[in-house]
């Protein structure tokens, strides 16, 4: 008598009375005894008027419910917070752990036998998987799906790689104010997540590779009928999981599953944020990931998916080409196909019925990769003792080995105030350095690592420069950009010690990022360093909790007290 409505009873000191009371209340909503005796599938409702990436959630919920009931279980919807990239101050990353805690505690508190996690916008699925991994009840993910492609003056557009590209054109005065306004209305032509291989698409693809969502669920566009059918099928599967008690996240999130996700991350040319989020998810399990694993896997994994920002197509086209199952057929020798899958069998079973689309060019064969090495590399050096990440797939080849003079900005605000100053002493060969933009420094590790090219250089046609910071970058962005420098400057990492005029050397082949000053000078600067003051907002509440407990980027920026007690990578 411990499943369905009978589980997790509220404590009144009399279990029979607790059940009696619970049933009395829920019957107020018109449920019958037959309905209430069924296994219960919880469905997270992350709809919000502030979250267009989740605009189809009400429709998806209806279809999931249909699937659950067709399979003889009882669907129960419950809300959690919802986070959209552009509607989260100071950053969505600041709120990811709050959503993870909300999701975890609701799954634990409510009498659900399994749960369908409906998410999509960048931080939401990572937060949901983190929470589900810790609650460890049977869980299946349903992404909201990517938005459609937009069109402007004969070219295709997708948020938000093209948002950045067009904004760069406008800043460089190569696009008129009138045109940028029209393009603004064309970049997001439907609900759903960003249509390029940004963070949301990266996470959805990795979720498929982890074995936590049904095959094909990453790429079906948000507004397609197939997305609704995917929701129904997910509901059916969740009902089977509720009846059969499994599998649980702890059975799926194995070392092999994480490796499968990293192979996929590298092969899709995925977002650097994929590293932070996957590390945070792994940190909730007994199988944490060492940062070097991403690099090690990347050396053997080619980029095969030709999507923006690394390539040229959009998620809609990836779907038409066969999506993740088709990609995985190309990667079979690199994957653990015997990894357990939420669909019931193994990953190998899940991708068996892939669609082979003749003539498609979006998913490349192994003998004609887009890049021979994976999209992401891990750097170390005296500037990043605990590591940094660079998306080499989206960087300029000529800057892969580069030495230049540092031009330092002390914060995001300082960078914003001075970057376009005509008097700024900067050339195209310099290296732009920004600090105090990490998990603690900003706070919330904003996606500000995509430091804009100074206006006067943009007007001269400069499209890329080496830029380094302890910030993150949107998965939709591109450029030679070193991110996630750990430890961050706000806790005294070496980035805090760099001064304008220092020489910095980036050597991607050697996986190094170094400031060319000697140890004695580094030590002297370290003794002079003062930590930045704690912002007033962090005197209380969630901000205080966040600043006191957030971990560094190499550990995924989870709170230290939420990580699995088994230890660190
Ligand atoms: Fe939601 Fe890009 S803003 S996925």
XYZ file of C-alpha atoms and ligand atoms in Angstrom:
573
model
C 0.000 0.000 0.000
C 2.870 2.367 -0.617
C 2.210 3.456 -4.205
C -0.090 5.980 -5.827
C -1.985 8.215 -3.475
C -0.884 6.148 -0.466
C 2.782 7.065 -0.667
C 4.505 9.912 1.120
C 1.630 10.667 3.442
C 1.550 13.962 5.260
C 2.505 13.418 8.868
C -0.361 13.711 11.374
C 0.700 10.804 13.599
C -2.068 8.546 12.185
C -1.394 7.157 8.681
C -4.978 5.991 8.063
C -6.246 9.448 8.956
C -3.604 11.014 6.666
C -4.891 8.971 3.730
C -8.532 9.652 4.678
C -7.840 13.401 4.721
C -5.856 13.362 1.480
C -8.653 11.511 -0.322
C -11.290 13.819 1.099
C -9.492 16.865 -0.296
C -8.658 15.437 -3.709
C -12.238 14.210 -4.123
C -13.205 17.864 -3.930
C -11.802 18.062 -7.461
C -14.176 15.347 -8.656
C -11.877 12.331 -8.867
C -13.435 8.855 -8.496
C -12.063 6.039 -6.330
C -11.134 4.185 -9.524
C -8.987 7.120 -10.666
C -7.412 7.529 -7.254
C -6.484 3.851 -7.013
C -4.286 4.048 -10.133
C -0.529 4.580 -10.216
C 0.128 8.305 -10.457
C 2.241 9.996 -13.135
C 3.309 13.508 -12.120
C 3.732 16.020 -14.948
C 5.707 19.222 -14.383
C 4.014 22.346 -15.680
C 6.662 24.891 -16.637
C 4.358 27.107 -18.690
C 4.820 30.814 -18.061
C 3.688 33.892 -19.945
C 7.336 34.952 -19.622
C 8.644 31.803 -21.329
C 7.940 31.583 -25.090
C 10.296 28.599 -25.329
C 7.630 26.749 -23.307
C 4.655 28.223 -25.183
C 3.446 24.766 -26.269
C 3.505 23.272 -22.750
C -0.321 23.321 -22.288
C -0.751 21.285 -25.499
C 2.030 18.901 -24.506
C 0.481 18.366 -21.092
C -2.851 17.413 -22.686
C -1.097 14.868 -24.925
C 0.980 13.440 -22.058
C -2.210 13.040 -20.019
C -3.843 11.214 -22.926
C -0.896 8.841 -23.136
C -0.925 8.211 -19.385
C -4.657 7.435 -19.355
C -4.468 5.220 -22.459
C -1.989 3.155 -20.482
C -4.230 2.968 -17.436
C -2.525 5.327 -14.991
C -3.556 8.636 -13.493
C -1.894 11.902 -14.675
C -1.484 14.706 -12.146
C 0.013 18.037 -13.213
C 1.988 20.184 -10.787
C 3.796 23.501 -11.307
C 7.439 24.321 -10.807
C 9.225 27.553 -11.554
C 10.006 28.280 -15.178
C 13.102 30.104 -16.420
C 13.559 31.871 -19.752
C 16.933 33.186 -20.836
C 15.788 36.727 -21.553
C 13.446 36.998 -18.578
C 15.707 36.194 -15.657
C 17.518 38.846 -13.664
C 20.434 38.824 -13.103
C 20.847 35.604 -15.129
C 18.984 32.368 -15.693
C 22.023 30.506 -14.381
C 21.540 32.205 -11.019
C 18.124 30.510 -10.814
C 18.980 27.053 -12.219
C 19.764 25.558 -8.824
C 16.577 27.047 -7.364
C 14.567 25.274 -10.079
C 16.504 22.077 -9.398
C 15.644 22.316 -5.691
C 12.000 23.094 -6.455
C 11.751 20.136 -8.857
C 13.530 17.744 -6.502
C 11.451 18.630 -3.474
C 8.139 18.514 -5.373
C 8.950 15.085 -6.834
C 9.854 13.897 -3.352
C 6.900 15.531 -1.597
C 4.102 14.541 -3.986
C 2.646 11.025 -4.251
C 3.928 10.341 -7.780
C 5.069 6.924 -8.993
C 6.838 8.422 -11.986
C 7.279 11.887 -13.400
C 7.323 13.526 -16.838
C 9.686 16.495 -16.885
C 8.574 18.988 -19.538
C 11.285 21.565 -20.124
C 13.260 23.167 -22.881
C 14.732 26.626 -22.406
C 18.435 26.403 -21.581
C 18.565 25.899 -17.809
C 15.278 24.102 -17.373
C 16.060 20.529 -18.453
C 19.409 20.536 -16.597
C 17.608 21.769 -13.467
C 14.902 19.135 -13.870
C 17.358 16.272 -14.364
C 19.461 17.464 -11.414
C 16.361 17.464 -9.215
C 15.088 14.132 -10.548
C 18.502 12.514 -10.103
C 18.519 13.491 -6.435
C 14.858 12.560 -5.804
C 15.467 9.293 -7.725
C 11.909 8.400 -8.651
C 11.329 7.056 -12.199
C 11.539 10.070 -14.534
C 11.338 10.746 -18.262
C 12.117 14.035 -20.030
C 9.938 15.627 -22.710
C 11.623 18.623 -24.378
C 9.330 21.355 -25.690
C 11.227 21.178 -29.005
C 12.936 23.736 -31.223
C 11.220 26.695 -32.873
C 10.797 26.957 -36.644
C 13.242 28.727 -38.943
C 12.569 32.410 -39.728
C 13.187 34.250 -42.990
C 14.413 37.741 -43.831
C 15.336 39.084 -47.260
C 15.732 35.613 -48.716
C 17.912 34.178 -45.960
C 17.023 31.799 -43.169
C 17.213 32.991 -39.585
C 17.341 31.274 -36.209
C 17.563 32.518 -32.658
C 19.913 33.292 -31.471
C 23.005 32.869 -33.613
C 21.444 35.177 -36.158
C 20.296 37.598 -33.435
C 23.986 38.086 -32.620
C 25.154 38.125 -36.223
C 22.584 40.730 -37.279
C 23.212 42.810 -34.182
C 26.941 42.735 -35.056
C 26.060 43.968 -38.559
C 23.962 46.763 -37.061
C 26.735 47.737 -34.608
C 29.220 47.788 -37.471
C 26.795 50.094 -39.342
C 26.358 47.565 -42.161
C 22.630 47.188 -41.423
C 20.043 49.947 -41.092
C 17.870 50.625 -38.050
C 14.796 49.883 -40.182
C 16.100 46.466 -41.240
C 17.152 45.463 -37.722
C 13.619 46.271 -36.526
C 12.056 44.072 -39.219
C 14.519 41.258 -38.497
C 13.608 41.518 -34.805
C 10.106 40.338 -35.717
C 11.377 37.440 -37.846
C 14.002 35.818 -35.642
C 11.549 33.860 -33.492
C 8.699 32.772 -35.776
C 7.113 30.252 -33.389
C 7.121 29.000 -29.831
C 9.863 26.532 -28.897
C 13.522 26.623 -28.035
C 16.287 28.308 -30.047
C 16.511 26.794 -33.521
C 20.291 26.411 -33.682
C 22.628 24.065 -31.811
C 22.544 26.395 -28.811
C 22.328 25.324 -25.202
C 18.709 24.130 -25.294
C 19.255 21.934 -28.371
C 22.560 20.701 -26.945
C 20.903 19.675 -23.697
C 17.995 17.970 -25.479
C 20.418 15.973 -27.644
C 22.509 15.027 -24.590
C 19.336 14.002 -22.747
C 18.534 11.592 -25.571
C 22.099 10.279 -25.367
C 21.813 9.857 -21.601
C 18.801 7.646 -22.282
C 16.390 9.891 -20.380
C 14.005 10.799 -23.228
C 12.413 8.939 -26.133
C 14.391 8.599 -29.375
C 13.960 11.621 -31.644
C 12.589 13.827 -28.878
C 15.383 16.402 -29.104
C 14.715 17.594 -32.613
C 10.992 17.418 -33.465
C 9.960 21.066 -33.898
C 7.795 22.473 -31.112
C 4.790 23.044 -33.352
C 4.814 19.773 -35.341
C 2.138 17.103 -34.907
C 5.000 14.679 -34.208
C 5.824 16.701 -31.071
C 2.306 16.082 -29.784
C 2.584 12.372 -30.621
C 5.958 12.342 -28.847
C 4.197 13.774 -25.777
C 1.516 11.063 -25.922
C 4.159 8.346 -26.257
C 6.105 9.856 -23.342
C 2.956 9.764 -21.209
C 2.367 6.115 -22.107
C 5.914 5.212 -21.208
C 5.695 7.154 -17.928
C 2.582 5.140 -17.035
C 4.456 1.879 -17.657
C 7.290 3.201 -15.497
C 4.805 4.100 -12.747
C 3.299 0.617 -12.839
C 6.585 -1.204 -13.084
C 8.600 1.066 -10.804
C 11.353 2.007 -13.108
C 13.881 2.576 -14.275
C 15.025 5.227 -11.832
C 17.525 7.952 -12.789
C 20.177 6.187 -10.689
C 19.862 3.143 -12.990
C 20.259 5.265 -16.115
C 22.813 7.911 -15.130
C 25.855 5.625 -15.197
C 29.424 6.424 -16.172
C 28.702 4.912 -19.615
C 25.627 7.115 -20.063
C 27.619 10.252 -19.222
C 30.282 9.238 -21.716
C 27.585 8.740 -24.364
C 26.350 12.257 -23.624
C 29.869 13.698 -23.990
C 30.403 11.897 -27.323
C 27.127 13.434 -28.490
C 28.053 16.882 -27.148
C 31.280 16.808 -29.133
C 29.736 15.380 -32.314
C 26.960 17.979 -32.480
C 29.423 20.857 -31.944
C 27.376 21.606 -28.839
C 27.290 24.520 -26.455
C 30.000 25.143 -23.859
C 27.127 25.307 -21.381
C 26.675 21.595 -21.990
C 29.859 21.077 -19.970
C 28.599 23.036 -16.954
C 25.171 21.410 -16.932
C 26.292 17.837 -17.565
C 28.907 18.184 -14.815
C 26.211 19.460 -12.460
C 23.930 16.516 -13.336
C 26.789 14.047 -12.867
C 27.614 15.709 -9.554
C 24.161 14.590 -8.346
C 25.136 10.962 -8.934
C 27.870 8.563 -7.905
C 29.536 9.219 -11.271
C 30.964 12.765 -11.334
C 32.824 13.816 -14.478
C 36.423 15.081 -14.463
C 36.808 18.099 -16.790
C 39.549 16.291 -18.730
C 37.050 13.633 -19.835
C 35.396 16.158 -22.165
C 38.746 16.839 -23.829
C 39.753 13.195 -23.960
C 36.464 12.197 -25.634
C 36.676 15.203 -27.953
C 40.041 14.139 -29.369
C 38.429 10.948 -30.743
C 35.018 12.357 -31.707
C 34.489 14.275 -34.946
C 31.899 17.019 -35.372
C 29.303 15.486 -37.681
C 26.315 17.794 -37.368
C 26.319 20.802 -39.673
C 24.267 23.243 -37.606
C 24.744 26.867 -36.644
C 26.722 28.273 -34.919
C 29.401 25.722 -35.922
C 27.930 25.010 -39.379
C 25.057 26.247 -41.510
C 21.726 24.470 -40.855
C 19.027 24.639 -38.144
C 17.356 22.150 -35.769
C 14.383 21.785 -38.117
C 16.800 20.422 -40.738
C 18.542 18.175 -38.208
C 15.148 16.655 -37.482
C 14.396 16.129 -41.190
C 17.789 14.420 -41.516
C 16.981 11.871 -38.810
C 18.001 13.631 -35.583
C 19.970 12.055 -32.752
C 19.181 8.383 -33.606
C 20.605 8.899 -37.115
C 23.658 10.691 -35.684
C 24.244 7.862 -33.240
C 24.337 5.345 -36.066
C 27.481 7.164 -37.238
C 28.964 7.132 -33.743
C 28.184 3.531 -32.799
C 31.798 2.512 -32.219
C 32.242 5.387 -29.729
C 29.055 4.733 -27.759
C 28.161 2.291 -25.006
C 25.118 0.851 -26.775
C 24.308 -1.411 -23.839
C 23.553 1.578 -21.582
C 20.108 1.323 -19.999
C 17.396 3.460 -21.616
C 14.222 4.995 -20.222
C 12.262 3.424 -23.126
C 12.807 0.052 -21.504
C 15.744 -1.566 -23.293
C 19.197 -0.253 -24.128
C 20.458 2.743 -26.073
C 21.198 0.341 -28.927
C 17.529 -0.740 -28.959
C 16.358 2.868 -28.851
C 18.255 3.958 -31.954
C 17.636 0.824 -34.011
C 14.669 2.266 -35.908
C 16.443 5.339 -37.214
C 15.388 7.059 -40.418
C 17.983 7.022 -43.183
C 17.220 10.050 -45.330
C 18.823 9.708 -48.744
C 20.839 12.724 -49.845
C 20.688 14.609 -46.555
C 23.785 16.702 -45.789
C 23.073 17.829 -42.223
C 24.446 14.727 -40.493
C 27.795 13.936 -42.052
C 29.180 10.406 -42.440
C 32.271 9.511 -40.427
C 34.478 9.687 -43.512
C 33.501 13.308 -44.242
C 33.211 15.077 -40.876
C 32.656 18.779 -40.442
C 35.708 18.820 -38.107
C 37.936 15.883 -37.346
C 38.011 16.698 -33.604
C 35.159 17.479 -31.242
C 33.799 20.980 -30.860
C 34.963 21.667 -27.301
C 38.427 21.684 -25.747
C 39.540 22.024 -22.142
C 42.439 24.405 -21.494
C 44.720 24.708 -18.484
C 47.612 27.010 -17.656
C 48.675 29.583 -15.107
C 45.507 31.555 -15.927
C 43.200 28.566 -15.407
C 44.631 26.078 -12.886
C 41.246 24.304 -12.611
C 40.464 24.590 -16.289
C 38.707 26.654 -18.932
C 36.650 25.753 -21.984
C 36.807 26.880 -25.606
C 34.513 25.986 -28.481
C 37.077 25.420 -31.185
C 34.371 24.485 -33.670
C 33.094 28.071 -33.597
C 36.483 29.834 -33.372
C 38.745 31.373 -36.027
C 41.442 28.900 -37.138
C 44.061 31.662 -37.345
C 43.612 32.517 -33.652
C 44.081 28.969 -32.342
C 47.659 29.914 -31.475
C 47.876 33.542 -30.576
C 49.882 35.800 -28.304
C 48.669 39.295 -27.597
C 48.503 42.217 -25.209
C 45.815 42.050 -22.530
C 43.124 44.740 -22.480
C 41.433 44.198 -19.125
C 37.894 44.969 -18.028
C 37.169 44.600 -14.314
C 33.544 43.550 -14.659
C 30.683 43.174 -17.118
C 29.631 46.744 -16.280
C 33.154 48.069 -16.901
C 33.306 46.236 -20.226
C 29.896 47.578 -21.271
C 30.882 51.127 -20.332
C 34.211 51.178 -22.183
C 34.112 48.657 -25.047
C 32.828 51.165 -27.621
C 34.771 54.172 -26.327
C 36.627 55.570 -29.351
C 39.502 56.371 -26.956
C 39.881 52.714 -25.872
C 43.468 51.656 -26.578
C 42.857 48.397 -28.458
C 43.911 46.682 -31.686
C 42.667 43.525 -33.406
C 45.714 41.577 -32.140
C 45.002 42.350 -28.482
C 43.287 39.895 -26.138
C 40.150 41.178 -24.417
C 40.019 40.071 -20.772
C 36.934 40.325 -18.581
C 36.759 39.268 -14.940
C 34.368 39.180 -11.991
C 31.818 37.490 -14.251
C 31.991 33.979 -12.782
C 29.510 32.061 -10.620
C 30.182 34.300 -7.595
C 31.614 37.425 -9.194
C 28.706 38.535 -11.345
C 26.890 36.788 -9.564
C 25.312 34.003 -11.621
C 27.984 33.535 -14.320
C 26.186 35.476 -17.052
C 26.474 34.696 -20.749
C 28.656 37.779 -21.113
C 31.772 35.933 -22.285
C 30.861 36.836 -25.846
C 32.566 40.221 -25.403
C 31.565 42.322 -28.408
C 34.267 43.415 -30.839
C 35.002 47.078 -29.943
C 32.893 49.224 -32.247
C 35.827 50.988 -33.856
C 37.357 47.599 -34.794
C 33.985 46.183 -35.918
C 33.666 49.157 -38.263
C 37.058 48.219 -39.731
C 35.677 44.751 -40.482
C 37.237 42.859 -37.536
C 34.976 39.822 -36.923
C 36.873 37.859 -34.262
C 39.424 38.422 -31.504
C 40.664 36.264 -28.634
C 38.464 36.994 -25.647
C 38.843 35.409 -22.224
C 36.761 35.490 -19.057
C 35.306 33.538 -16.158
C 31.841 34.043 -17.669
C 29.776 31.696 -19.822
C 28.676 32.222 -23.410
C 25.390 31.512 -25.120
C 25.475 28.261 -27.044
C 24.280 30.244 -30.037
C 27.381 32.482 -30.051
C 30.632 32.082 -31.965
C 34.211 33.360 -31.828
C 37.603 32.570 -30.287
C 36.380 32.813 -26.749
C 37.919 31.218 -23.653
C 35.265 30.711 -20.985
C 34.610 29.303 -17.504
C 38.107 30.134 -16.236
C 38.418 28.400 -12.865
C 38.925 29.401 -10.187
C 37.146 32.619 -11.036
C 38.629 36.033 -10.254
C 36.138 36.858 -7.474
C 37.643 34.102 -5.315
C 41.217 35.133 -6.110
C 41.837 33.067 -9.252
C 44.780 34.219 -11.395
C 42.451 36.068 -13.769
C 42.130 38.643 -10.964
C 45.852 39.428 -11.269
C 46.090 40.220 -14.989
C 46.782 43.859 -15.904
C 46.330 45.727 -19.150
C 49.595 45.429 -21.064
C 50.490 41.899 -19.845
C 51.132 39.384 -22.609
C 48.772 36.383 -22.815
C 49.331 33.265 -24.902
C 46.564 30.969 -26.151
C 47.733 27.650 -27.563
C 44.740 25.432 -28.318
C 46.839 22.588 -29.719
C 48.753 22.400 -26.435
C 45.517 23.091 -24.493
C 47.159 26.049 -22.712
C 46.111 29.530 -21.631
C 48.880 31.479 -19.855
C 49.721 34.997 -18.796
C 53.404 35.621 -19.477
C 54.486 36.979 -16.121
C 56.839 35.198 -13.756
C 55.831 33.424 -10.557
C 57.409 36.055 -8.307
C 55.321 38.820 -9.927
C 52.200 36.617 -9.687
C 52.823 36.086 -5.967
C 53.373 39.812 -5.393
C 50.093 40.652 -7.122
C 48.318 37.904 -5.160
C 49.333 39.469 -1.833
C 48.019 42.844 -3.012
C 44.679 41.423 -4.209
C 41.481 42.342 -2.338
C 38.249 40.361 -2.800
C 35.358 42.360 -4.274
C 32.752 43.486 -1.709
C 29.710 41.253 -1.198
C 26.840 42.908 -3.082
C 24.033 44.307 -0.958
C 21.527 41.950 -2.584
C 23.413 39.002 -1.087
C 22.834 39.980 2.550
C 19.788 37.703 2.754
C 17.553 35.233 0.967
C 18.324 33.103 -2.052
C 21.217 35.356 -3.154
C 22.939 34.733 0.191
C 22.409 30.991 -0.122
C 23.697 31.113 -3.682
C 26.871 33.078 -2.919
C 27.748 30.971 0.086
C 27.298 27.609 -1.618
C 27.748 27.813 -5.400
C 30.624 25.725 -6.704
C 33.073 26.702 -9.426
C 32.436 26.104 -13.140
C 34.566 22.956 -13.358
C 32.156 21.325 -10.886
C 29.047 22.527 -12.705
C 28.078 25.457 -10.438
C 25.733 23.354 -8.328
C 25.380 24.114 -4.630
C 27.896 22.182 -2.551
C 25.172 20.751 -0.276
C 23.210 19.364 -3.241
C 26.032 17.312 -4.737
C 26.024 13.550 -4.225
C 27.889 12.742 -1.011
C 30.109 10.190 -2.774
C 32.676 12.856 -3.585
C 34.313 14.964 -6.254
C 35.737 14.003 -9.636
Fe 14.956 29.633 -24.623
Fe 17.044 30.012 -26.395
S 15.946 31.493 -25.212
S 16.130 28.195 -25.692
